[in-house]
CSV table of C-alpha atoms and ligand atoms in Angstrom, one decimal:
chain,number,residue,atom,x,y,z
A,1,UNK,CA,178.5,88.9,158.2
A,2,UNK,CA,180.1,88.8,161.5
A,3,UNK,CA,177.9,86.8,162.9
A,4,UNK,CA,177.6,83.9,160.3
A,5,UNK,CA,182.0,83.9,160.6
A,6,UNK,CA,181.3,83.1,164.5
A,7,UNK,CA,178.7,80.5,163.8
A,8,UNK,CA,180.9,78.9,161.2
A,9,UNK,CA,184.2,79.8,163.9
A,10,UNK,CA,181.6,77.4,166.6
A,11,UNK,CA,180.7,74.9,164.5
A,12,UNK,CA,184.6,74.2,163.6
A,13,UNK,CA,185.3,74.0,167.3
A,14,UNK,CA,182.8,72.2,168.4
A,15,UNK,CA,183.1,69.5,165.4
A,16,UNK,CA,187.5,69.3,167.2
A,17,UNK,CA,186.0,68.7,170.1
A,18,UNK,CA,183.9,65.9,169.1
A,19,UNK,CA,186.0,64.5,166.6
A,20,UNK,CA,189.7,64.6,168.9
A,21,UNK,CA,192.5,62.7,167.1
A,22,UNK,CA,189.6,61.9,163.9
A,23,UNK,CA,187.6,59.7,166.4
A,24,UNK,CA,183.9,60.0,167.3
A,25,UNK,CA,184.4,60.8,171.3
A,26,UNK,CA,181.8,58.0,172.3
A,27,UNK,CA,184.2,56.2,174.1
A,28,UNK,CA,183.7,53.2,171.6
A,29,UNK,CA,187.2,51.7,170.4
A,30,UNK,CA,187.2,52.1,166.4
A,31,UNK,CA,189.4,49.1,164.9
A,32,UNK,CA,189.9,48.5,161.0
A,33,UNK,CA,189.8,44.7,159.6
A,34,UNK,CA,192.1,43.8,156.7
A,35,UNK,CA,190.0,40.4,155.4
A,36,UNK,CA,191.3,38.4,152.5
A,37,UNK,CA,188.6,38.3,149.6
A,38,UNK,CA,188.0,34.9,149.3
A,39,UNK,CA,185.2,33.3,148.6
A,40,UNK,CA,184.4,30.0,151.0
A,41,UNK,CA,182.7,29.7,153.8
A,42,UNK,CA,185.5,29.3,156.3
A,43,UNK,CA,186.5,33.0,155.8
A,44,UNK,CA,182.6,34.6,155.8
A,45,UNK,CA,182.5,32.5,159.4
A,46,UNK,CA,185.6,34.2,160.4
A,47,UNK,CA,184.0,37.3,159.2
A,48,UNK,CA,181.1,36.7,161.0
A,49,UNK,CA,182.7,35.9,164.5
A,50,UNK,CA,184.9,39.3,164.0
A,51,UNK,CA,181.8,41.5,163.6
A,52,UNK,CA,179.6,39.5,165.7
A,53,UNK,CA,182.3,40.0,168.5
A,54,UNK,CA,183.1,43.8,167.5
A,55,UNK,CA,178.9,44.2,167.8
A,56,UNK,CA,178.8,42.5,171.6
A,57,UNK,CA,181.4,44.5,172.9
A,58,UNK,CA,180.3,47.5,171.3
A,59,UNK,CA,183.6,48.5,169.0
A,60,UNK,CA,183.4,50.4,166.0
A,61,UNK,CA,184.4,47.9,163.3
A,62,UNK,CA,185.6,49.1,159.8
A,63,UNK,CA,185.7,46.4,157.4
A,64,UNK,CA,187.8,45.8,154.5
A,65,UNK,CA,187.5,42.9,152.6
A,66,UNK,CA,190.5,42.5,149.4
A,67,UNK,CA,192.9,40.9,148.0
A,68,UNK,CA,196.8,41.6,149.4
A,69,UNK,CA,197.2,45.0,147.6
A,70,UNK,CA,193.9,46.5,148.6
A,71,UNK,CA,194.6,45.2,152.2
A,72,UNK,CA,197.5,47.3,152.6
A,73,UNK,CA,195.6,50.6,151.0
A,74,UNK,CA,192.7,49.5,153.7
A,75,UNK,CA,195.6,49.7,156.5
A,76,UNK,CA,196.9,52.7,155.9
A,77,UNK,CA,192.8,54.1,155.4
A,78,UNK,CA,192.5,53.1,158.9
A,79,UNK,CA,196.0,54.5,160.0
A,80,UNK,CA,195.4,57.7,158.6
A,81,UNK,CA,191.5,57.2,160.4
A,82,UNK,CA,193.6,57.6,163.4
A,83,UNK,CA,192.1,53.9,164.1
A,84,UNK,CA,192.9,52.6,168.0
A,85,UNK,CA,194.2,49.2,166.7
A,86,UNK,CA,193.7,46.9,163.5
A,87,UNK,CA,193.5,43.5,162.9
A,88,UNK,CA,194.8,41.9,159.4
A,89,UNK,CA,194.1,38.5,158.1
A,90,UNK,CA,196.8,38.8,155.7
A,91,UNK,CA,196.5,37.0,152.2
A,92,UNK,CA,200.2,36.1,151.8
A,93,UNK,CA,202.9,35.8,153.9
A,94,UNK,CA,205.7,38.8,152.1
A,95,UNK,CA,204.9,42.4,151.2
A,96,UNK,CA,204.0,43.8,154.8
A,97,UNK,CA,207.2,45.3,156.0
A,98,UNK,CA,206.5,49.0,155.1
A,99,UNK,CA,202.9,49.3,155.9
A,100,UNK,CA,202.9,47.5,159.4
A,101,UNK,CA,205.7,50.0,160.3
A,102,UNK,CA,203.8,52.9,159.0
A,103,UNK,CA,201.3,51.2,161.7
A,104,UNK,CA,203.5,51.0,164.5
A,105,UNK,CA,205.2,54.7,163.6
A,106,UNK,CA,201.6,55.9,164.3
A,107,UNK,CA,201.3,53.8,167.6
A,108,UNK,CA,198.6,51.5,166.0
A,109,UNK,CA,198.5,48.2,167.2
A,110,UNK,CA,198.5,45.2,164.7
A,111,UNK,CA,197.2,41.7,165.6
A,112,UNK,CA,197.5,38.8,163.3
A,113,UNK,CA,194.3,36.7,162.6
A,114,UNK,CA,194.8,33.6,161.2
A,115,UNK,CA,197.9,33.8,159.2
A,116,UNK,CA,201.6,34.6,159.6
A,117,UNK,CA,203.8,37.0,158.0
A,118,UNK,CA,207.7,37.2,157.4
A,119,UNK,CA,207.7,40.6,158.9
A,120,UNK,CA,210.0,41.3,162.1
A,121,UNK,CA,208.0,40.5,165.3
A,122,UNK,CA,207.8,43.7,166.5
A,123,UNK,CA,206.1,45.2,164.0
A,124,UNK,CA,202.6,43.3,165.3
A,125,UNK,CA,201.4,42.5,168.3
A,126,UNK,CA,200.8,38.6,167.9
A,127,UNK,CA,199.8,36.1,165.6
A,128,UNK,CA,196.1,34.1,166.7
A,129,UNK,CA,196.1,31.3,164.3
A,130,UNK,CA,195.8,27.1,164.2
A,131,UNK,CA,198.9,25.4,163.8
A,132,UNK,CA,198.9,24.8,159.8
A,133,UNK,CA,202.4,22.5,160.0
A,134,UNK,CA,200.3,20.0,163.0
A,135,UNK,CA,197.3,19.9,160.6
A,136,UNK,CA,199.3,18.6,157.6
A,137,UNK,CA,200.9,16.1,160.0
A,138,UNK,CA,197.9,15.3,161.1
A,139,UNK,CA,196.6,14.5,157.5
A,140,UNK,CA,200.2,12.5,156.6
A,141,UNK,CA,199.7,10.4,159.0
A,142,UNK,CA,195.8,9.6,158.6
A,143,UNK,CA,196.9,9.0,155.1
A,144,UNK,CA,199.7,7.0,156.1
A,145,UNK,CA,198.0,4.3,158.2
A,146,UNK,CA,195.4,4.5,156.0
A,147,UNK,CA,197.1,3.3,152.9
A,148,UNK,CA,199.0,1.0,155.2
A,149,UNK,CA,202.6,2.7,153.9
A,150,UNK,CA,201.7,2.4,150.1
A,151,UNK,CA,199.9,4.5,147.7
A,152,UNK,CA,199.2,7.5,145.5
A,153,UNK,CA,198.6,10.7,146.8
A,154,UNK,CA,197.3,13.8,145.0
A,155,UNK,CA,197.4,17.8,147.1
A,156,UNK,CA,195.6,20.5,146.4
A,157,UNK,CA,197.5,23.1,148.1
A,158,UNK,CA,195.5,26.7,148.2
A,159,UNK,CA,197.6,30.0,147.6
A,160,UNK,CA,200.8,29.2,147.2
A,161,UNK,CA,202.5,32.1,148.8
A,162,UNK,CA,200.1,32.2,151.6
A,163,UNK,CA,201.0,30.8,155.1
A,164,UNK,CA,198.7,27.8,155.9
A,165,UNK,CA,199.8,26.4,152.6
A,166,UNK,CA,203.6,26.5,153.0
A,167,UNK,CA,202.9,24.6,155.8
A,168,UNK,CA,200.3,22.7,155.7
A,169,UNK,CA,202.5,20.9,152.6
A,170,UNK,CA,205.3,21.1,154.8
A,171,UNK,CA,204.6,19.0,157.4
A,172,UNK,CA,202.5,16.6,155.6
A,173,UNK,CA,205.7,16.1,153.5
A,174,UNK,CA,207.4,15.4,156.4
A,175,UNK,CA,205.2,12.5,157.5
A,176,UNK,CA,205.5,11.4,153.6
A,177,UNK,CA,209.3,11.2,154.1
A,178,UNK,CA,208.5,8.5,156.4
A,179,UNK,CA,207.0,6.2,153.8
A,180,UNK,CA,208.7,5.5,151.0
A,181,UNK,CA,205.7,3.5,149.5
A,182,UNK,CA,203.7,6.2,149.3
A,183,UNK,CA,204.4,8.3,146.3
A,184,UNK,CA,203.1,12.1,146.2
A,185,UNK,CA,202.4,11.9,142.4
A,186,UNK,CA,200.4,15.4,141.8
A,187,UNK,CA,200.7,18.8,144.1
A,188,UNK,CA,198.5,21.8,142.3
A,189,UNK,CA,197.2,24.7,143.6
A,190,UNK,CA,193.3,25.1,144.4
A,191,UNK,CA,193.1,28.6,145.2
A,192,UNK,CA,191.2,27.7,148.3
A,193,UNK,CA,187.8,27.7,145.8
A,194,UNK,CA,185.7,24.8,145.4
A,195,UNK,CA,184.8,25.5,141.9
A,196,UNK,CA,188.4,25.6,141.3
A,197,UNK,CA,189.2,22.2,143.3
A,198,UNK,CA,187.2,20.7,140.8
A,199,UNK,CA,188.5,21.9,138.0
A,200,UNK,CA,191.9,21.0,138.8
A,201,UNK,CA,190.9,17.3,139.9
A,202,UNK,CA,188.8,16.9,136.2
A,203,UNK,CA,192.1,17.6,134.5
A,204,UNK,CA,194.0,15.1,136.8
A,205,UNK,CA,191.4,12.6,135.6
A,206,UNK,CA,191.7,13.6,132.0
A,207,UNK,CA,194.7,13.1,132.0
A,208,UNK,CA,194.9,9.5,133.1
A,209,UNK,CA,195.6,10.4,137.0
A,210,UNK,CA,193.9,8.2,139.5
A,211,UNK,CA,195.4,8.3,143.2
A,212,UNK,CA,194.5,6.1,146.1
A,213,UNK,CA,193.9,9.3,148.2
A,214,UNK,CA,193.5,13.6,147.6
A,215,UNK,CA,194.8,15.9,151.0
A,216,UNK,CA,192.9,19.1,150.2
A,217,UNK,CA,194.2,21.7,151.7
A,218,UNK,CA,190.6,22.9,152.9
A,219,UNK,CA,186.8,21.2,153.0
A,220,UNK,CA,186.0,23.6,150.1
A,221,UNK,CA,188.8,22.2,147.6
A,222,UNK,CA,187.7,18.9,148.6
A,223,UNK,CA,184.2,19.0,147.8
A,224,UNK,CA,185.1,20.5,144.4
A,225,UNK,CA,187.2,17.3,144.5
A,226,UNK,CA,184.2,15.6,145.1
A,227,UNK,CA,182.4,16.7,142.6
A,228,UNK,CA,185.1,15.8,139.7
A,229,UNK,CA,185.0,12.4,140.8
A,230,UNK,CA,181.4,12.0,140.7
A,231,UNK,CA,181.3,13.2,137.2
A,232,UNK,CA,183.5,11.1,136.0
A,233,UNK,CA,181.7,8.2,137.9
A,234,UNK,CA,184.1,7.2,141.0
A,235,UNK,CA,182.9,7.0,144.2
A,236,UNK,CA,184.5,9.8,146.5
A,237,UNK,CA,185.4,8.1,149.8
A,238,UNK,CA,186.1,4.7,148.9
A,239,UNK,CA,187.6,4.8,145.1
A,240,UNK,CA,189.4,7.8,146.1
A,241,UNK,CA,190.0,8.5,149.8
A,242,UNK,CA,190.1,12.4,150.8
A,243,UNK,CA,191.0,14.3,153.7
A,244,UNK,CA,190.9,17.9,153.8
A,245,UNK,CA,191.5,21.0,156.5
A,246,UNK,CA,188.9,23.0,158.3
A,247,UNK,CA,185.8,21.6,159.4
A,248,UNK,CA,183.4,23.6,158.1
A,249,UNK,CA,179.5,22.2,158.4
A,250,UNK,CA,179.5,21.2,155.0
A,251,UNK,CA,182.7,18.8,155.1
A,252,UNK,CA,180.4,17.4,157.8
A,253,UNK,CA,177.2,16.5,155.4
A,254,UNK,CA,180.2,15.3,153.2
A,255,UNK,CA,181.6,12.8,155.9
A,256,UNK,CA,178.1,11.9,157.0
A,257,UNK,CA,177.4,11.0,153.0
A,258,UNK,CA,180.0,8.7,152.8
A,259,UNK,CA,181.7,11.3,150.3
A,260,UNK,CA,184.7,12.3,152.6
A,261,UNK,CA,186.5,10.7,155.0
A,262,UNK,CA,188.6,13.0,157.2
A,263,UNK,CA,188.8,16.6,158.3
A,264,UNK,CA,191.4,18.5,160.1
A,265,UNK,CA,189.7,21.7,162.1
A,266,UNK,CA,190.7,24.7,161.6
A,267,UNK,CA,188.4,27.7,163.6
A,268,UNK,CA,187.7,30.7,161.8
A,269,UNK,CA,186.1,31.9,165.3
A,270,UNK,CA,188.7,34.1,166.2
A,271,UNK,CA,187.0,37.4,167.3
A,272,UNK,CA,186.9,37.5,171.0
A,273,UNK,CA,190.4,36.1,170.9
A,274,UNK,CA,191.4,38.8,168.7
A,275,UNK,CA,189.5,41.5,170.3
A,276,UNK,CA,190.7,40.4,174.0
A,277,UNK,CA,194.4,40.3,172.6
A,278,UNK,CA,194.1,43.7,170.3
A,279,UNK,CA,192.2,45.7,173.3
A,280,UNK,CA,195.1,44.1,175.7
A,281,UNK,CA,197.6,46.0,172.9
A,282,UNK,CA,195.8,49.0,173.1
A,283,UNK,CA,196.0,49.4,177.1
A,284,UNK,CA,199.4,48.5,177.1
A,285,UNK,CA,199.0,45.0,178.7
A,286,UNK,CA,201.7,42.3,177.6
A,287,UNK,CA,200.5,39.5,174.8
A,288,UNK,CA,201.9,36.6,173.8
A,289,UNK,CA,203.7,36.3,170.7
A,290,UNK,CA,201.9,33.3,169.5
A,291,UNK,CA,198.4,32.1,170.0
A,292,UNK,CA,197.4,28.5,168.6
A,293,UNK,CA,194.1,27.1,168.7
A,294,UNK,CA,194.2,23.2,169.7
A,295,UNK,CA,192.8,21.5,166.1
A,296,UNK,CA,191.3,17.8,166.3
A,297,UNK,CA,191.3,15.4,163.0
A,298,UNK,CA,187.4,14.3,162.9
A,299,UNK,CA,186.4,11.4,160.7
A,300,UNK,CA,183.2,9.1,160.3
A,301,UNK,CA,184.0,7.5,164.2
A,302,UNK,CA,184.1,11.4,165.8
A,303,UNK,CA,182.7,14.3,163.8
A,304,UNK,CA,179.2,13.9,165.9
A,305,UNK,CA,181.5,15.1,168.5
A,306,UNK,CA,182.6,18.4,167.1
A,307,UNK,CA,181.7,20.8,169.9
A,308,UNK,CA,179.9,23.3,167.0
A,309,UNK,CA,178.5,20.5,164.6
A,310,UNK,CA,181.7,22.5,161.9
A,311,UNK,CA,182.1,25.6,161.6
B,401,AHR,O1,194.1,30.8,156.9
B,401,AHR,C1,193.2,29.8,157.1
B,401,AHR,C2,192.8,29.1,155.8
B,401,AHR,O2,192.5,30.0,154.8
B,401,AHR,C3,191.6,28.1,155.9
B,401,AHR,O3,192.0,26.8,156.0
B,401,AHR,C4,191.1,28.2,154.5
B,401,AHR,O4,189.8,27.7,154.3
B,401,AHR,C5,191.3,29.6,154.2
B,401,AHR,O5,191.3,29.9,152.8
């Protein structure tokens, strides 16, 4: 009997000593991902870069992929994981006070990936993202000259309360304020879905709505657009003009079909810039607040350009 209690006594200790402060002592960095369940393509690339980039450098990636509530169960899994650092895509802008200072209480380091929140700064590290207000300029004032300062214009925004849609509307609005010819006639939420896109679009038609051009707030929204209007027997890209955000490879069959005209990138390939920031965090190196990719509007005369052929 005495002998099996110093067995079991050994196998505790040893199973402390392997597992100090809950981690595997490999020397490999464990990080948690928050991802927003969504389904397009734009997010499974982002998806993809993160664990591609977790894989090359040799990280121990946990991934989590929810909606906004399970997000903030999955943070504080990886906080109570004892997790070196964590990076969140986060769904919506509000509801992240508590748990990223339950993060930072635990010395946990948070980096933003592709979306803001309206947390205080220092409860994350910094925020690697496009710069959603340039895009929707960008697509006011494609629309603008292409309507030649008169026109209807139809936006499918994507979640309302989330980040790149706030301000994606905002500052195409802004560019809009500019032309009082062009009337925004219908704003309604896609949900970021394709299938949804469409279905919003059919009921615009349904109803009698025909615009000169649709801003979709992402490629997927607009090829539900798409879609609607070839039901119904218009001809996407010169009945109805449509520009959306992202650049994913699809928008780019779509453009190269006649079927869209404009994209505004967006890159969802943000794991070595999140890693290199997050491990930065971790070692006590100084990050910048603020990290903005540089996004290019492509259309018919430049999306053979696009250094990835869309993402
Ligand atoms: O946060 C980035 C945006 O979120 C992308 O434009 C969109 O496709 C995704 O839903």
């Amino acid at each position: 009997m005495k002998r099996f209690i110093l067995l079991a006594l050994s196998i505790v200790l040893l199973g402390t000593l392997a597992f100090a402060g809950g981690q595997p002592d490999d020397g490999k960095l464990v990080v948690g991902f928050a991802q927003i369940k969504e389904d397009s393509p734009w997010r499974t690339t982002e998806t993809n870069s993160v664990q591609q980039e977790a894989e090359r450098l040799g990280i121990d990636l946990k991934l989590s992929v929810t909606e906004q509530d399970g997000q903030i169960s999955a943070i504080r899994d990886f906080i109570a994981q004892n997790v070196d650092g964590i990076l969140l895509a986060p769904q919506t802008r509000s509801g992240w006070n508590e748990v990223l200072g339950e993060a930072k209480d635990a010395g946990i380091p948070v980096v933003l990936l592709d979306r803001g929140v309206d947390a205080p700064e220092d409860l994350w590290v910094t925020q690697i993202s496009s710069d959603f207000a340039y895009e929707g300029r960008e697509a006011g004032k494609w629309v603008a000259e292409r309507l030649n300062g008169k026109g209807k214009v139809a936006e499918l925004y994507g979640d309302p309360a989330a980040d790149p849609a706030i301000l994606r509307s905002e500052g195409f609005m802004e560019i809009m304020a500019k032309y009082p010819g062009i009337e925004v006639v219908e704003s309604k939420t896609g949900e970021w879905s394709q299938d949804k896109g469409r279905q919003v679009v059919e009921a615009w038609l349904a109803a009698g709505i025909v615009v000169d051009v649709i801003y979709a707030h992402n490629d997927g929204m607009a090829l539900g657009a798409i879609d609607a209007l070839k039901a119904a027997g218009l001809n996407p890209g010169e009945d109805v003009l449509i520009i959306s955000v992202d650049a994913i490879k699809a928008a780019f069959e779509a453009i190269d079909r006649g079927d869209l005209n404009a994209t505004v990138e967006c890159s969802p390939l943000l794991g070595p810039l999140g890693f290199e920031m997050l491990t930065k965090a971790i070692n006590g190196e100084p990050v910048d607040k603020y990290i903005i990719n540089p996004d290019a509007l492509y259309d018919e005369s430049n999306y053979k350009d696009h250094p990835t052929g869309g993402f």
